[in-house]
């Protein structure tokens, strides 16, 4: 079966700094730097990594809002890397995105109905207002806002954070997309609402077999509902595998560090944390060899020289670390 | 037991907004804090965590009023101090890392200058040179390094700005630091770094710390005891192990079930339906009754009192009272 | 959290507006002026455009029962001239400000939204217009063309858009960066849709406030022009009344009423529009709530509660 999404060494580089008139800064920000990935239909893939590792850039590139520097994006078997105009717009119907901040991702002047109907309006679907309203109500109910008609006329400031995020999800569902990109959809929400939205996404996947790409920096949020986890570091995927495998047996030192940084809500399980010092180095001057070596607690001399390839550990698990190879 | 460093009893704070009934943001909350102890203050958004912290410093938005209670620091009643005396307590005895303040640094002054200014405002006897030395010391202490004192906020990452805020809070060597959501909006690795820093400072300087957060993981990681607040009242107050392993209040139990736990990856996440009540329209009985899964008749009528299961484990729930 | 302008709508707006004394005072002043202007023929005791026979007694008559505000150098009733004069000030103010705001809004929104080279050129042009002094230029242009009401409106309107353009541009820049615009782009929305549904509605409050404030500028400009003798000779305006008063010896005749009356009218309107504008600004842009307290001006330290309970 063709995968829902296939990326072939996708890269997105930005020019560093403002290009001046006389001296154009020739350096590049390697935000996404060679990502190859397949996502099956109906799968939930979690993309985990620290701030600045290129998760959002990857999402925006998939949406066609950033033009990839090189590489290919295949969507249900067709190459959509260079689509423009009407074809690009048509593709937008099938990939939808939910953003991090529910307080910012709704226009404060638009009612719930207008916000959810906006994708229909943009794509000139269901011009008949009664049909459009039925679809909007359907989407709101799918997103768990019941009774939907009591929400239609509300403005964002009359909704709670969780309700707003549900409206955003409803607006993403109204076009019946095949892929949902969720960029930290719960990190701004309160604990109790967080669970509500995560459960909703899991339920939507089960009901509609939608493919979900879930972006986060927190293992805790995705551990219980992602099928696979891909760990990103400086624009690359350093480890990818089925959720259980990655959680039980993380192979890449970076994955191990990320996992140990997640606080566990049980004081009896307090342990010595493996805390990486510093932050993700800036993606302009990439370290030589393995790009993780300056922060890696177990780095050896050869890590400075060789850029490790992804090593398959099982049919579903691979990691890019020289130590894993042995 | 020696007398505690901080002893808070029956503290209540109301907000008065024009044309609205008074909002009871904090009602009769009490706790104690020993030197070097870390207490977690947890609860959903809007349940009064920040308000309680601010009230301890007698620093509230203009609509807020402390209506009753007592706050004793080293045996001294802070609520009876005159304003100049209180100003001396702030920062020098108790200081606070304000919620979101790391995003409110002055963008046009260097970090070092902002910290020196804070130092000199409280230690007016210091010369600018002495203040700079102190600033360098503080920056080293929080792991930024004095060399970066001359940089501006936009040259700092989120994690470094939060470190700078911690340095500022430590400027006058306080005995208690209140950290209001110090790691919200930071990524996990930076969060781990900041928590590690606060924990180190606590051990090295003997600081007592109040962690205000809605992240139960952070609290489990660092705190000795926990005060769970709901809609302005204490729901449960106990040692960290009791809270996580024998929670008695239904709210604590629900909150824990809603929090993703890496040690139990396949456990279903529970969400607590509904929202906390408005503070100006509180339900007559237990404030948690409208959302409580264990609710029974009496809950809608009587407010449950804080019941001591053991001297160190308090919970305000009729169920707990009738069981024991 | 950033200091984004917060927005309010509908009912909340009216509630805020009614509570805002400045805005209500401004609106009341303007409604009075507007009523006088609209119903001028009914309100004014005399018809200022009707010819009167001039006698020595009829000029510069002191205020009295026949002429409440006296008469001018042509023996005409000052009160009636005053009431009819409001029509010119209001017409010029409203129409000129409309032109300015439309131009400024278009330039500001396009520069802010599209950015790049277009923005650089538009803003360079705006800065150029901003540095040339308005009033002398207006005077020169009106003097060269014929000083008719339409010309005056056009000239004042076409020169008065620069501040609007700058304000609107920076507002557009900040709205453009907000997540809901990115979300609209992600569903495939084009520029037209984003401008129409997202940018414009959020710039609108700023435009409204700005147009109200610009009206008072336009009124002042018009009065200055007329005072300098560059008025439409077929219409009575306050500036023109002042001009005649100065040129035709009102000072030497000590006819203070001829000077004070139009001056009062100008101040009244300018004050009314300014109050309304600033009031609207406060209503539409309430300061965001407190988020942090590092020396926040709105944080107060509490006095000791009266009787702390032990
Ligand atoms: N338009 C741009 N121009 C230049 N650099 C950019 C641009 N967008 C992103 N970057 C840089 O690319 C890198 C990756 O950014 P990105 O936003 O994708 O990270 P992220 O993983 O989503 O981080 P976060 O968790 O903070 O959202 C960062 O170093 C960022 O500064
Ligand atoms: N200035 C104010 N005027 C009126 N009510 C206020 C004011 N500040 C806070 N409140 C109310 O007091 C209650 C407690 O607010 P507080 O900020 O203490 O909550 P919190 O627990 O810190 O929440 P969060 O996790 O969102 O920071 C809330 O219901 C809030 O709406
Ligand atoms: S008192 Fe009743 S409603 Fe309140 S928490 Fe206990 S059981 Fe639930
Ligand atoms: Mg991101
Ligand atoms: Mg708070």
Short mmCIF file of N, CA and C and ligand atoms in Angstrom, two decimals, chain B residues 15 17 25 44-51 61 63 99 181 214 279, chain C residues 290, ligand 2:
data_model
loop_
_atom_site.label_atom_id
_atom_site.label_comp_id
_atom_site.label_asym_id
_atom_site.label_seq_id
_atom_site.Cartn_x
_atom_site.Cartn_y
_atom_site.Cartn_z
N UNK B 15 -11.21 39.61 45.26
CA UNK B 15 -11.09 40.61 44.21
C UNK B 15 -12.39 41.36 44.11
N UNK B 17 -14.44 43.69 41.70
CA UNK B 17 -14.58 44.31 40.40
C UNK B 17 -15.88 45.08 40.41
N UNK B 25 -10.82 34.69 45.56
CA UNK B 25 -9.76 34.03 44.80
C UNK B 25 -8.98 33.06 45.67
N UNK B 44 -5.31 23.71 38.67
CA UNK B 44 -5.56 24.17 37.32
C UNK B 44 -5.39 25.68 37.21
N UNK B 45 -5.38 26.15 35.99
CA UNK B 45 -5.28 27.58 35.75
C UNK B 45 -6.44 28.31 36.43
N UNK B 46 -6.15 29.42 37.07
CA UNK B 46 -7.19 30.24 37.67
C UNK B 46 -7.60 29.79 39.05
N UNK B 47 -6.89 28.83 39.65
CA UNK B 47 -7.36 28.37 40.95
C UNK B 47 -6.75 29.19 42.08
N UNK B 48 -5.97 30.20 41.76
CA UNK B 48 -5.52 31.13 42.80
C UNK B 48 -4.07 30.96 43.23
N UNK B 49 -3.29 30.22 42.48
CA UNK B 49 -1.89 29.98 42.86
C UNK B 49 -1.09 31.28 42.88
N UNK B 50 -1.19 32.02 41.79
CA UNK B 50 -0.44 33.27 41.72
C UNK B 50 -0.94 34.25 42.77
N UNK B 51 -2.26 34.33 42.92
CA UNK B 51 -2.82 35.26 43.88
C UNK B 51 -2.32 34.96 45.29
N UNK B 61 -2.80 42.95 42.53
CA UNK B 61 -3.40 43.95 41.65
C UNK B 61 -4.36 44.82 42.45
N UNK B 63 -7.35 45.58 42.48
CA UNK B 63 -8.69 45.11 42.87
C UNK B 63 -8.61 44.11 44.02
N UNK B 99 5.51 35.02 37.21
CA UNK B 99 5.02 34.26 36.06
C UNK B 99 5.23 35.06 34.78
N UNK B 181 5.45 29.33 38.03
CA UNK B 181 5.55 28.68 36.72
C UNK B 181 6.91 28.96 36.08
N UNK B 214 1.43 23.93 37.21
CA UNK B 214 0.38 22.92 37.04
C UNK B 214 0.98 21.64 36.47
N UNK B 279 -14.92 32.57 40.37
CA UNK B 279 -14.68 32.88 41.78
C UNK B 279 -15.73 33.83 42.34
N UNK C 290 -2.65 42.33 33.46
CA UNK C 290 -1.30 42.21 33.99
C UNK C 290 -0.84 40.78 33.85
N1 LIG D 2 -6.74 41.67 38.77
C1 LIG D 2 -7.71 40.78 38.94
N2 LIG D 2 -8.99 41.19 39.02
C2 LIG D 2 -9.98 40.31 39.18
N3 LIG D 2 -9.82 38.98 39.28
C3 LIG D 2 -8.57 38.51 39.21
C4 LIG D 2 -7.45 39.37 39.03
N4 LIG D 2 -6.35 38.62 39.00
C5 LIG D 2 -6.74 37.34 39.13
N5 LIG D 2 -8.08 37.27 39.27
C6 LIG D 2 -8.87 36.04 39.43
O1 LIG D 2 -8.40 35.35 40.55
C7 LIG D 2 -8.43 33.94 40.31
C8 LIG D 2 -7.08 33.35 40.59
O2 LIG D 2 -6.15 33.82 39.66
P1 LIG D 2 -4.62 33.41 39.68
O3 LIG D 2 -3.90 34.24 38.68
O4 LIG D 2 -4.14 33.46 41.08
O5 LIG D 2 -4.65 31.91 39.19
P2 LIG D 2 -3.47 30.90 38.93
O6 LIG D 2 -3.79 29.69 39.72
O7 LIG D 2 -2.16 31.56 39.14
O8 LIG D 2 -3.68 30.56 37.41
P3 LIG D 2 -2.61 30.34 36.23
O9 LIG D 2 -2.21 28.90 36.31
O10 LIG D 2 -3.41 30.62 35.00
O11 LIG D 2 -1.49 31.29 36.44
C9 LIG D 2 -8.86 33.76 38.86
O12 LIG D 2 -10.22 33.39 38.86
C10 LIG D 2 -8.67 35.11 38.26
O13 LIG D 2 -9.64 35.34 37.27
#
